[in-house]
């Protein structure tokens, strides 16, 4: 017997966000094919590789790494990890994001050159896409910001490989200054997603300890029949997104 699923505003398990990403397939200034290097400041992110091949370049205070990506691989990283996807052919990824998808909804700073990071208005102009990157738009602006971020990334990576981490630390400080005006909105999203989910688990544990099974009677099934949008321009490629928040 097949039940009818019910749409719901409730968060996905754990208050995560999910999207499917087709990584950009054009060449950046350094000759690599792929996406835009950036970091998140309070959200972890995970990749589940669905198709194709490539790698993710990462840069932290522990150094620079390249992690191969192939179907079935899972890679995840903590806030503060600069990451850039490189597409060796047909790379498609299911992306799991903390805090109801906040990494694609604000918690991201691109590795633009220092003079751009120092000017919030100039930074905003450099990273904002026409019509918010809506599906079907011209990709020229997305590629332009990708290329600018790659130039900044090369500077950070080359300095780190040479043993000088000061530029990376300066980038971290600039990123914090850029996002501070948005933290109240981020906190609201966290409270309605991840924190809400964790507190609900706590209430359920308390109920079970009392022998109270009443919450089991509220069980329902939810689903998304299809993505809310297909082909939205993201930092690393074209996104199929779901209405998780």
Short mmCIF file of C-alpha atoms in Angstrom, two decimals:
data_model
loop_
_atom_site.label_atom_id
_atom_site.label_comp_id
_atom_site.label_asym_id
_atom_site.label_seq_id
_atom_site.Cartn_x
_atom_site.Cartn_y
_atom_site.Cartn_z
CA UNK A 1 0.00 0.00 0.00
CA UNK A 2 1.43 3.36 -0.98
CA UNK A 3 0.82 6.35 1.27
CA UNK A 4 0.66 9.91 0.06
CA UNK A 5 3.63 11.98 1.17
CA UNK A 6 3.07 15.38 2.73
CA UNK A 7 5.11 18.51 2.05
CA UNK A 8 6.51 20.14 5.16
CA UNK A 9 8.53 23.19 6.17
CA UNK A 10 10.45 21.05 8.64
CA UNK A 11 14.21 20.82 8.06
CA UNK A 12 15.86 17.83 6.47
CA UNK A 13 17.49 15.43 8.98
CA UNK A 14 19.89 17.32 11.21
CA UNK A 15 18.94 20.63 9.62
CA UNK A 16 21.14 20.09 6.58
CA UNK A 17 20.81 21.47 3.07
CA UNK A 18 21.19 19.40 -0.10
CA UNK A 19 21.76 20.20 -3.76
CA UNK A 20 23.08 18.43 -6.83
CA UNK A 21 26.00 20.16 -8.51
CA UNK A 22 27.26 19.91 -12.06
CA UNK A 23 30.76 21.40 -11.83
CA UNK A 24 31.70 24.10 -14.32
CA UNK A 25 33.53 22.74 -17.36
CA UNK A 26 35.42 25.82 -18.58
CA UNK A 27 39.09 26.70 -18.09
CA UNK A 28 40.23 29.10 -15.37
CA UNK A 29 43.31 31.36 -15.67
CA UNK A 30 45.62 28.70 -14.19
CA UNK A 31 44.60 26.15 -16.83
CA UNK A 32 42.41 24.05 -14.54
CA UNK A 33 38.77 23.35 -15.37
CA UNK A 34 36.24 23.88 -12.60
CA UNK A 35 34.80 26.08 -9.90
CA UNK A 36 35.46 29.05 -7.69
CA UNK A 37 37.77 28.79 -4.63
CA UNK A 38 36.11 29.99 -1.44
CA UNK A 39 35.60 29.14 2.24
CA UNK A 40 32.71 28.94 4.68
CA UNK A 41 33.00 30.51 8.12
CA UNK A 42 30.56 28.53 10.27
CA UNK A 43 29.37 25.63 8.11
CA UNK A 44 30.86 22.28 7.25
CA UNK A 45 30.21 20.82 3.81
CA UNK A 46 30.32 17.32 2.34
CA UNK A 47 30.58 16.01 -1.22
CA UNK A 48 29.09 12.70 -2.34
CA UNK A 49 30.41 12.10 -5.85
CA UNK A 50 27.66 10.89 -8.17
CA UNK A 51 29.38 10.89 -11.57
CA UNK A 52 32.51 11.86 -13.44
CA UNK A 53 35.99 12.53 -12.12
CA UNK A 54 38.03 15.35 -10.70
CA UNK A 55 39.53 16.56 -7.48
CA UNK A 56 39.04 19.12 -4.76
CA UNK A 57 41.90 21.49 -3.97
CA UNK A 58 41.97 22.59 -0.33
CA UNK A 59 44.03 25.11 1.60
CA UNK A 60 44.19 25.46 5.39
CA UNK A 61 46.81 26.51 7.90
CA UNK A 62 47.95 22.87 7.74
CA UNK A 63 48.80 23.29 4.05
CA UNK A 64 47.60 22.64 0.51
CA UNK A 65 46.07 19.30 -0.56
CA UNK A 66 44.40 17.71 -3.58
CA UNK A 67 41.82 14.99 -2.92
CA UNK A 68 40.71 12.81 -5.87
CA UNK A 69 36.98 12.59 -6.61
CA UNK A 70 35.33 9.58 -8.26
CA UNK A 71 31.84 8.05 -8.10
CA UNK A 72 31.11 6.81 -4.60
CA UNK A 73 33.72 8.98 -2.88
CA UNK A 74 32.69 11.13 0.09
CA UNK A 75 34.77 14.14 1.11
CA UNK A 76 33.95 16.68 3.81
CA UNK A 77 35.69 19.58 5.48
CA UNK A 78 35.33 22.02 8.35
CA UNK A 79 34.69 25.77 8.27
CA UNK A 80 37.83 27.67 7.27
CA UNK A 81 38.83 25.23 4.54
CA UNK A 82 39.40 27.03 1.25
CA UNK A 83 38.16 24.62 -1.40
CA UNK A 84 37.98 24.53 -5.17
CA UNK A 85 36.52 21.81 -7.38
CA UNK A 86 38.46 20.74 -10.47
CA UNK A 87 36.50 18.91 -13.16
CA UNK A 88 38.31 16.19 -15.13
CA UNK A 89 35.12 15.29 -16.99
CA UNK A 90 31.42 15.06 -16.18
CA UNK A 91 31.89 15.75 -12.45
CA UNK A 92 28.54 15.72 -10.62
CA UNK A 93 28.23 15.90 -6.86
CA UNK A 94 25.50 15.72 -4.24
CA UNK A 95 26.40 18.48 -1.79
CA UNK A 96 25.39 18.30 1.88
CA UNK A 97 25.60 21.58 3.78
CA UNK A 98 25.18 22.55 7.41
CA UNK A 99 22.52 24.99 8.58
CA UNK A 100 19.84 24.47 5.95
CA UNK A 101 22.14 25.19 3.04
CA UNK A 102 23.68 28.37 4.46
CA UNK A 103 26.93 27.87 2.48
CA UNK A 104 25.03 28.60 -0.74
CA UNK A 105 22.85 31.22 0.98
CA UNK A 106 25.50 33.54 2.35
CA UNK A 107 28.19 31.74 4.33
CA UNK A 108 30.91 31.93 1.70
CA UNK A 109 33.78 34.31 1.00
CA UNK A 110 35.61 34.00 -2.30
CA UNK A 111 39.40 34.24 -2.45
CA UNK A 112 39.44 37.56 -4.27
CA UNK A 113 42.58 39.73 -4.26
CA UNK A 114 43.26 41.67 -1.02
CA UNK A 115 42.34 45.06 -2.46
CA UNK A 116 38.88 43.74 -3.33
CA UNK A 117 38.38 42.04 0.05
CA UNK A 118 39.25 45.31 1.81
CA UNK A 119 36.32 47.18 0.20
CA UNK A 120 32.90 45.65 1.02
CA UNK A 121 31.16 47.51 -1.83
CA UNK A 122 33.75 46.40 -4.36
CA UNK A 123 33.63 42.83 -3.05
CA UNK A 124 29.83 42.74 -3.34
CA UNK A 125 29.97 44.08 -6.88
CA UNK A 126 32.56 41.44 -7.81
CA UNK A 127 30.64 38.44 -6.48
CA UNK A 128 27.02 39.35 -7.23
CA UNK A 129 25.58 37.67 -10.33
CA UNK A 130 22.93 39.21 -12.60
CA UNK A 131 19.45 38.24 -11.41
CA UNK A 132 21.04 36.38 -8.52
CA UNK A 133 22.40 33.66 -10.81
CA UNK A 134 18.93 32.50 -11.80
CA UNK A 135 18.76 29.47 -14.12
CA UNK A 136 19.14 30.15 -17.80
CA UNK A 137 21.22 33.30 -17.47
CA UNK A 138 24.49 34.15 -19.18
CA UNK A 139 27.40 32.46 -17.39
CA UNK A 140 29.93 35.19 -18.22
CA UNK A 141 29.65 36.87 -14.80
CA UNK A 142 29.96 33.53 -12.96
CA UNK A 143 33.12 32.71 -14.90
CA UNK A 144 34.53 36.22 -14.34
CA UNK A 145 34.20 36.00 -10.56
CA UNK A 146 35.61 32.45 -10.67
CA UNK A 147 38.66 33.70 -12.58
CA UNK A 148 39.21 36.60 -10.18
CA UNK A 149 38.98 34.24 -7.19
CA UNK A 150 41.47 31.83 -8.81
CA UNK A 151 44.00 34.66 -9.06
CA UNK A 152 43.60 35.36 -5.36
CA UNK A 153 43.75 31.66 -4.55
CA UNK A 154 47.01 31.23 -6.44
CA UNK A 155 48.58 33.96 -4.31
CA UNK A 156 47.44 32.31 -1.06
CA UNK A 157 48.48 28.84 -2.19
CA UNK A 158 51.89 29.90 -3.47
CA UNK A 159 52.62 31.78 -0.25
CA UNK A 160 51.57 28.79 1.88
CA UNK A 161 53.66 26.38 -0.19
CA UNK A 162 56.60 28.74 0.36
CA UNK A 163 56.08 28.59 4.12
CA UNK A 164 54.41 31.99 4.51
CA UNK A 165 50.94 31.67 6.07
CA UNK A 166 50.47 35.38 6.79
CA UNK A 167 48.47 36.02 3.58
CA UNK A 168 46.10 33.18 4.51
CA UNK A 169 45.64 34.58 8.02
CA UNK A 170 44.98 38.01 6.52
CA UNK A 171 42.38 36.46 4.23
CA UNK A 172 40.67 34.88 7.25
CA UNK A 173 40.52 38.26 8.98
CA UNK A 174 39.13 39.96 5.87
CA UNK A 175 36.50 37.25 5.51
CA UNK A 176 35.30 37.79 9.08
CA UNK A 177 34.95 41.53 8.51
CA UNK A 178 32.92 40.95 5.35
CA UNK A 179 30.36 38.61 6.94
CA UNK A 180 29.80 40.35 10.26
CA UNK A 181 26.81 42.41 9.02
CA UNK A 182 25.00 39.17 8.12
CA UNK A 183 25.46 37.19 11.33
CA UNK A 184 22.03 37.92 12.81
CA UNK A 185 20.34 36.42 9.74
CA UNK A 186 22.68 33.43 9.84
CA UNK A 187 21.87 32.88 13.52
CA UNK A 188 18.15 32.89 12.73
CA UNK A 189 18.66 30.24 10.04
CA UNK A 190 20.68 28.11 12.47
CA UNK A 191 18.02 28.39 15.18
CA UNK A 192 15.30 27.30 12.77
CA UNK A 193 17.33 24.42 11.33
CA UNK A 194 20.20 22.64 13.04
CA UNK A 195 19.47 23.90 16.57
CA UNK A 196 15.77 23.13 16.20
CA UNK A 197 16.56 19.59 15.04
CA UNK A 198 19.01 18.97 17.90
CA UNK A 199 16.59 20.29 20.52
CA UNK A 200 13.80 18.11 19.13
CA UNK A 201 16.05 15.06 19.49
CA UNK A 202 16.66 16.06 23.11
CA UNK A 203 12.92 16.23 23.76
CA UNK A 204 12.44 12.82 22.18
CA UNK A 205 15.18 11.30 24.33
CA UNK A 206 13.58 12.76 27.43
CA UNK A 207 10.22 11.30 26.37
CA UNK A 208 11.70 7.87 25.75
CA UNK A 209 13.37 7.93 29.16
CA UNK A 210 9.91 8.49 30.69
CA UNK A 211 8.46 5.66 28.62
CA UNK A 212 6.45 8.19 26.59
CA UNK A 213 5.97 7.12 22.97
CA UNK A 214 3.48 9.81 21.97
CA UNK A 215 5.80 11.49 19.44
CA UNK A 216 5.89 8.22 17.45
CA UNK A 217 2.25 8.76 16.62
CA UNK A 218 3.12 11.98 14.79
CA UNK A 219 5.23 10.21 12.16
CA UNK A 220 4.80 11.45 8.58
CA UNK A 221 6.65 11.07 5.28
CA UNK A 222 7.94 14.06 3.32
CA UNK A 223 9.44 14.29 -0.14
CA UNK A 224 10.49 16.63 -2.90
CA UNK A 225 9.24 15.34 -6.24
CA UNK A 226 11.87 17.40 -8.04
CA UNK A 227 14.33 20.21 -7.38
CA UNK A 228 12.90 23.67 -6.81
CA UNK A 229 15.34 25.03 -9.39
CA UNK A 230 17.53 23.39 -11.98
CA UNK A 231 20.68 25.07 -13.24
CA UNK A 232 21.09 27.91 -10.74
CA UNK A 233 24.54 29.45 -11.06
CA UNK A 234 26.57 28.59 -7.97
CA UNK A 235 30.16 29.12 -6.98
CA UNK A 236 31.38 25.79 -8.32
CA UNK A 237 28.85 24.98 -11.02
CA UNK A 238 25.18 24.68 -11.90
CA UNK A 239 22.98 23.70 -8.98
CA UNK A 240 19.75 21.76 -8.73
CA UNK A 241 18.36 23.07 -5.44
CA UNK A 242 15.70 21.91 -3.00
CA UNK A 243 13.50 24.07 -0.72
CA UNK A 244 15.01 23.03 2.58
CA UNK A 245 14.52 26.38 4.30
#
